[in-house]
N, CA and C of each residue as an Amber inpcrd file, in Angstrom:
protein
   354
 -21.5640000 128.3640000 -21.0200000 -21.4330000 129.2530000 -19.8780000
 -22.7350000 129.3520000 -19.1030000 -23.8890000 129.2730000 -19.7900000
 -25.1170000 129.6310000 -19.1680000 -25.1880000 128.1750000 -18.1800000
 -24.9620000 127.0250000 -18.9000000 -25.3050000 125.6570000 -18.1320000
 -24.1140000 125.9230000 -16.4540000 -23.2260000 126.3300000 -16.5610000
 -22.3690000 126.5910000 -15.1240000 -23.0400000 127.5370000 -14.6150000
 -23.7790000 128.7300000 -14.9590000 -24.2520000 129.3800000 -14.3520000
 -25.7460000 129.0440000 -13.5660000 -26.3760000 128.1590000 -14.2580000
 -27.4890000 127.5810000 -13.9090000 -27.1260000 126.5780000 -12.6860000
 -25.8080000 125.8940000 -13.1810000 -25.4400000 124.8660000 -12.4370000
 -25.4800000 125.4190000 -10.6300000 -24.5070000 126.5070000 -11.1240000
 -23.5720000 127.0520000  -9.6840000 -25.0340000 127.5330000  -8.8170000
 -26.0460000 127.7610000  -9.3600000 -27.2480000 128.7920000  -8.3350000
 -28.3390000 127.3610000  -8.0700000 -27.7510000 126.4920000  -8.5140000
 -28.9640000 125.5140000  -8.3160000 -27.7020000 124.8140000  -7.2860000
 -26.9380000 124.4300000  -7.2630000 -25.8040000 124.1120000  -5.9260000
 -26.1290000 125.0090000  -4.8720000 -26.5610000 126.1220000  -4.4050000
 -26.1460000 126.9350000  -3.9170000 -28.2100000 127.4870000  -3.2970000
 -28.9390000 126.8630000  -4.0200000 -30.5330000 126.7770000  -3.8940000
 -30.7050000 126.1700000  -2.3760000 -30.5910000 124.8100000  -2.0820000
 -30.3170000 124.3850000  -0.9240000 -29.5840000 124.1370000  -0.1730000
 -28.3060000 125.0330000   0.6230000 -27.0670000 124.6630000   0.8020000
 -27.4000000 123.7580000   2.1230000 -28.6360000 123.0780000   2.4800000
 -28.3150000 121.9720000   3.5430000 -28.2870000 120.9370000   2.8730000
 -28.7580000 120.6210000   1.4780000 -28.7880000 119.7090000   0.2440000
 -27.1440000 119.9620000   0.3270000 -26.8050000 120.5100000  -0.4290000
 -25.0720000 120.5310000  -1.1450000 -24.7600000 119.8440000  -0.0030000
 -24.7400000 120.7040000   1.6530000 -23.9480000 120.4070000   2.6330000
 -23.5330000 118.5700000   2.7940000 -25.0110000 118.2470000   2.9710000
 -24.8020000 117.0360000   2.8490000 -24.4550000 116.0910000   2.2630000
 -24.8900000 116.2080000   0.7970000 -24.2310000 115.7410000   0.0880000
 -22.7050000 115.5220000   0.0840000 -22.1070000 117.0100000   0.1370000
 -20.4370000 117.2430000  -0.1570000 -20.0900000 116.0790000   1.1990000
 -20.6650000 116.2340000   2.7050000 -20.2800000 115.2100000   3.5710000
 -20.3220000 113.6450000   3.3980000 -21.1800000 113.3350000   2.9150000
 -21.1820000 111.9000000   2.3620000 -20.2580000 111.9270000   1.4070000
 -20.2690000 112.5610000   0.5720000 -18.6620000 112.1720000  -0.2400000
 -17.2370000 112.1630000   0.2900000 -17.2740000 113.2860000   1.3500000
 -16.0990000 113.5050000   1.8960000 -15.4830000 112.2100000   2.9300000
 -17.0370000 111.4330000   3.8250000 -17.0800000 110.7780000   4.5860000
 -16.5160000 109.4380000   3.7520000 -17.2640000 109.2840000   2.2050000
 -17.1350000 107.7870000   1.7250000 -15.6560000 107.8870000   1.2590000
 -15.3550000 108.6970000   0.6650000 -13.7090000 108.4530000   0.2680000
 -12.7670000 108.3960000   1.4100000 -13.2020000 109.0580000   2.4280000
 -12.4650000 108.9300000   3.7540000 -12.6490000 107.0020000   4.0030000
 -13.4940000 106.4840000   3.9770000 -14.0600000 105.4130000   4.6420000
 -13.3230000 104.2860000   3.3650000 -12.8570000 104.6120000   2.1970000
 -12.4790000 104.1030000   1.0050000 -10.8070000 103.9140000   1.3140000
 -10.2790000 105.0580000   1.6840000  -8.3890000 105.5930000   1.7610000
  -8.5280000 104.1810000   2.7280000  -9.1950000 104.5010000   3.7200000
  -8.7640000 103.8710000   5.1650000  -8.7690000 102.1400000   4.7110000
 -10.0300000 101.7850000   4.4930000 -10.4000000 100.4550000   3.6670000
  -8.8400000  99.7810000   3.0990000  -9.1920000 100.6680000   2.1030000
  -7.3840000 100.2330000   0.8200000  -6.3640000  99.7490000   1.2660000
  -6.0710000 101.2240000   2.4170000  -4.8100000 100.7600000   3.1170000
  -4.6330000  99.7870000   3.8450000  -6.0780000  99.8530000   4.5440000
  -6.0010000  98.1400000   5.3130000  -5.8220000  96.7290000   4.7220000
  -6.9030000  96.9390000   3.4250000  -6.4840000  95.6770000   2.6450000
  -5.0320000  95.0030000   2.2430000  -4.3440000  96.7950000   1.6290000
  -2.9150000  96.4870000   1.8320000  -2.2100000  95.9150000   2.0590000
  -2.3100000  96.3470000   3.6710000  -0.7970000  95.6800000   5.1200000
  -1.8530000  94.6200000   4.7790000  -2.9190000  93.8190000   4.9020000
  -3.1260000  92.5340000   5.2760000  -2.8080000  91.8470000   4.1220000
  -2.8030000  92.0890000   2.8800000  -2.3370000  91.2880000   1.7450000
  -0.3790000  90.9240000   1.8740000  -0.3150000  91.9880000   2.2460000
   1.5170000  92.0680000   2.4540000   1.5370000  91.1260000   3.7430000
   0.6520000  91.2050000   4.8440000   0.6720000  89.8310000   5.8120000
   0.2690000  88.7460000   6.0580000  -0.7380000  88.8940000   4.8190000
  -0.7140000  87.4750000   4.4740000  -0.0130000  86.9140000   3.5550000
   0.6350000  87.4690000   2.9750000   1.8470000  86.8550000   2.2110000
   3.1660000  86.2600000   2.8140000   3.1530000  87.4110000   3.5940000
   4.7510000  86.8840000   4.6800000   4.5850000  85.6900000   5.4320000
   3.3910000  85.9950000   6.3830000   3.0630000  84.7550000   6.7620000
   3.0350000  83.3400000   6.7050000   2.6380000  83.3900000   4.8060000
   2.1640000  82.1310000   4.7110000   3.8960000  81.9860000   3.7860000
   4.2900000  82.3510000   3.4380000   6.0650000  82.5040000   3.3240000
   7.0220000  82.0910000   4.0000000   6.5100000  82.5800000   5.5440000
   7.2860000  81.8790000   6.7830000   7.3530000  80.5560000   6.9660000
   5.5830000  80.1400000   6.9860000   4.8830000  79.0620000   7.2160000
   5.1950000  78.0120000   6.7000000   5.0730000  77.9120000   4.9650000
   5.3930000  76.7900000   4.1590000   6.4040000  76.8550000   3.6780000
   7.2520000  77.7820000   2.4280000   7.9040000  76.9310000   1.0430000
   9.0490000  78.0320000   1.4830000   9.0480000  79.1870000   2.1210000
  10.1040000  80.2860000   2.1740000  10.0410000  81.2140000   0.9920000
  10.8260000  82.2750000   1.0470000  11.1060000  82.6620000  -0.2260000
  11.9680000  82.3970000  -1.5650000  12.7130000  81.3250000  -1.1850000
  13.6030000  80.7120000  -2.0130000  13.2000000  79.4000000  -1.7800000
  13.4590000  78.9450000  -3.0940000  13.7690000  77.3540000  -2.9970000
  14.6530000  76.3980000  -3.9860000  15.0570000  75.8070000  -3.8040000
  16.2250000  74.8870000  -4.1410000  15.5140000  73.2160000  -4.6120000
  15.6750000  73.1070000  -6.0390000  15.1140000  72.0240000  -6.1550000
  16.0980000  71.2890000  -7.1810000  15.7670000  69.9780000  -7.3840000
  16.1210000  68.8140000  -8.3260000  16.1050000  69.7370000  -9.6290000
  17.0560000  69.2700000 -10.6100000  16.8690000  69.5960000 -11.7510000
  15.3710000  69.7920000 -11.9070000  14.7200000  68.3070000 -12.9540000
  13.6180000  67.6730000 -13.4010000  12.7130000  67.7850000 -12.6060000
  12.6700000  68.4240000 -11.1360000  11.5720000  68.2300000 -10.1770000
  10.2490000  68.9920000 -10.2300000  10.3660000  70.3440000 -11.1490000
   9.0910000  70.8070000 -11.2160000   8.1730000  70.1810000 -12.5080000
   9.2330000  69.3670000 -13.9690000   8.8610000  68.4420000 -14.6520000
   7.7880000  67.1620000 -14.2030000   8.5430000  66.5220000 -13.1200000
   8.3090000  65.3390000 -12.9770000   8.8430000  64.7740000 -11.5860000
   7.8630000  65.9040000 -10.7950000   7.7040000  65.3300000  -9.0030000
   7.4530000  64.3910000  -8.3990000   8.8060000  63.4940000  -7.6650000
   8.7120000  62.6170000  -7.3530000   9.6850000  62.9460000  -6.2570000
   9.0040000  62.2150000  -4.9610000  10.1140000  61.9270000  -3.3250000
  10.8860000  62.0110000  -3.9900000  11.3030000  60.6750000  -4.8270000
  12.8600000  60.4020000  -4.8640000  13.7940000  61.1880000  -5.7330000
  13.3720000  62.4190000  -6.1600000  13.6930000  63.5640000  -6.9080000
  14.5450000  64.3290000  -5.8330000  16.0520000  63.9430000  -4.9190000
  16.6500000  64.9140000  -3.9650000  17.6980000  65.9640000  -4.2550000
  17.9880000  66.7810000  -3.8180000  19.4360000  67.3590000  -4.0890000
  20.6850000  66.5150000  -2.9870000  21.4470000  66.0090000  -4.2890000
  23.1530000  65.9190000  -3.5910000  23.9200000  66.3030000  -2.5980000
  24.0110000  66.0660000  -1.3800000  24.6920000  67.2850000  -0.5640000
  23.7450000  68.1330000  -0.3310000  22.6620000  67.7610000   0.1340000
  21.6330000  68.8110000   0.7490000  22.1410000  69.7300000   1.8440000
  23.1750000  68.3550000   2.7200000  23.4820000  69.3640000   4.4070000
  24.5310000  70.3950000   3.8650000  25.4460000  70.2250000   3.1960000
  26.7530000  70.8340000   2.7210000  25.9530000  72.0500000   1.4980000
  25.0970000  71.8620000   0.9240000  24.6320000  73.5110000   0.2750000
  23.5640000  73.8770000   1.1450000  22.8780000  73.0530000   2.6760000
  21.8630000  73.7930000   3.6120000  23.6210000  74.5460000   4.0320000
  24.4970000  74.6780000   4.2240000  25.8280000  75.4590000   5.6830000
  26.4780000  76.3580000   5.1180000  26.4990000  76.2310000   3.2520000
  27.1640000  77.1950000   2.7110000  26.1010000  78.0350000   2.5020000
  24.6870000  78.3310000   2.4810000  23.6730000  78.7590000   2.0350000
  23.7210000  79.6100000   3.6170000  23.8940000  79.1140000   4.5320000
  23.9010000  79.5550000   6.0250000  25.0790000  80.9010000   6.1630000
  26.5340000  80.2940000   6.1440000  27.2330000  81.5510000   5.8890000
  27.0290000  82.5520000   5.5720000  26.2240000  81.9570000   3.4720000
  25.9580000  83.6820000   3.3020000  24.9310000  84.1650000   3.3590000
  23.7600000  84.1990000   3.9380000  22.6730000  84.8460000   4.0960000
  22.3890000  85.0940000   6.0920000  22.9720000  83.8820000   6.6010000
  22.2960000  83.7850000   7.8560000  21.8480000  82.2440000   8.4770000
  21.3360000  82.5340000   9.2480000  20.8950000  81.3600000   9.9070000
  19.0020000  80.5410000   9.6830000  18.3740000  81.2230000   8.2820000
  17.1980000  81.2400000   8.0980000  17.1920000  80.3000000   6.7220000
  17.8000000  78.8270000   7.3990000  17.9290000  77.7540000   6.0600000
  17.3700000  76.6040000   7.0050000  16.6400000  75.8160000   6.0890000
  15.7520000  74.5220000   6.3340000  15.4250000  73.8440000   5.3110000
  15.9710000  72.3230000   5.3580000  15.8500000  71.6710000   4.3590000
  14.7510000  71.0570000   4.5320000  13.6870000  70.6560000   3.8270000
  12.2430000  70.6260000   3.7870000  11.7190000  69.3560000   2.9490000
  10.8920000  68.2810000   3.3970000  10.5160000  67.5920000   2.3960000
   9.0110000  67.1750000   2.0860000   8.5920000  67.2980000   0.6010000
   7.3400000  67.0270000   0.7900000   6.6830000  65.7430000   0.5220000
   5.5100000  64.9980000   0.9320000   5.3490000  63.9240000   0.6670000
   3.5600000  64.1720000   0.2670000   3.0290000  63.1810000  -0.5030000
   1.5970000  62.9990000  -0.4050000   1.4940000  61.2550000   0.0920000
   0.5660000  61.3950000   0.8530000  -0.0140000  59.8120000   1.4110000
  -1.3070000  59.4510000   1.6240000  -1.7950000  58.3530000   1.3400000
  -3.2660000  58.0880000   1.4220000  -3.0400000  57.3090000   2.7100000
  -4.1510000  57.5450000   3.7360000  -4.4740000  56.7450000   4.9550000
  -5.5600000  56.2030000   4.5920000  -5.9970000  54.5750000   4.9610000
  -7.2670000  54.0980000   4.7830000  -7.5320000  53.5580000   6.1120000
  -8.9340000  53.5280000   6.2610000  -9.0330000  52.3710000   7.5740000
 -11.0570000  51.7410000   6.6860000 -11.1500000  50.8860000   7.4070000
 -11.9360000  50.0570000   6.7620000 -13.6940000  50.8320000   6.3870000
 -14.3070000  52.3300000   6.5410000 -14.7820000  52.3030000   6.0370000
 -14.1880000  53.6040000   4.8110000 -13.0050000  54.5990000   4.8960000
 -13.3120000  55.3470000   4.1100000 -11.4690000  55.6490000   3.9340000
 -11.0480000  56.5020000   3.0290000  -9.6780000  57.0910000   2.8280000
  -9.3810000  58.2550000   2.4480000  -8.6240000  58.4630000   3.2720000
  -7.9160000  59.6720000   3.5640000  -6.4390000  59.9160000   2.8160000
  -6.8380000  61.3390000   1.8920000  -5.3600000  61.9050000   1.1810000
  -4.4680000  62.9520000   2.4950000  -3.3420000  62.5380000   2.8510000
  -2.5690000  63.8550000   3.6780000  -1.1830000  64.3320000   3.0260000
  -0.8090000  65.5150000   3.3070000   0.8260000  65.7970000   3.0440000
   1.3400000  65.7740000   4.3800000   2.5060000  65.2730000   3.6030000
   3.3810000  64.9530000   5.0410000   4.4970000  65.8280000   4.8470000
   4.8540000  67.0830000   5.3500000   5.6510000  68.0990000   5.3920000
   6.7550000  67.3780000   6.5070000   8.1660000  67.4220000   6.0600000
   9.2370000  67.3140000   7.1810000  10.0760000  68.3000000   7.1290000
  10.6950000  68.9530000   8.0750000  11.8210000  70.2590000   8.2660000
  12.6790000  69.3710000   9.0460000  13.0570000  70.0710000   8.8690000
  14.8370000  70.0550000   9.4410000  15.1640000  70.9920000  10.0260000
């Protein structure tokens, strides 16, 4: 009890000390909420984004294809499950293909992906 009592009159010794103090705290957690939340929405938009951008949120693959990725790894009737896939969700279907390719020219070579949509 004595240490709170010591405490509370030594808080209260310089109240332009406390004052300031209590404002810098009040200011940094203010400056912290705001921060967070921003990081937030931009993590949630950079997610969507890059969602839109490349692979979607779903994807539809070959059996064996996350085994043992290869082009020639396709689905059967791609257009006929891209129209029934269309019905029931909407109009937000694209059949997608990925490729890797080396370009050379005579002094150096180049790795690219070759992304195709539909």
């Amino acid at each position: 009890m004595l240490m709170l009592r010591l405490a509370w009159r030594n808080i209260w010794r310089q109240p332009r000390r406390t004052q300031l103090t209590v404002s810098a705290m009040v200011f940094s957690n203010m400056l912290l909420v705001f921060m967070i939340a921003m990081q937030t929405g931009m993590y949630s938009m950079m997610i969507d984004n890059t969602l839109r951008l490349t692979s979607g949120y779903y994807q539809l693959q070959a059996v064996d294809y996350l085994d043992h990725p290869t082009i020639y790894k396709t689905i059967a009737n791609g257009q006929q499950l891209a129209s029934n896939i269309r019905k029931e969700i909407g109009d937000h279907v694209s059949a997608r293909a990925l490729g890797f390719a080396l370009f050379s020219s005579e002094q150096r070579s180049y790795a690219a992906q070759i992304i195709g949509v539909d």
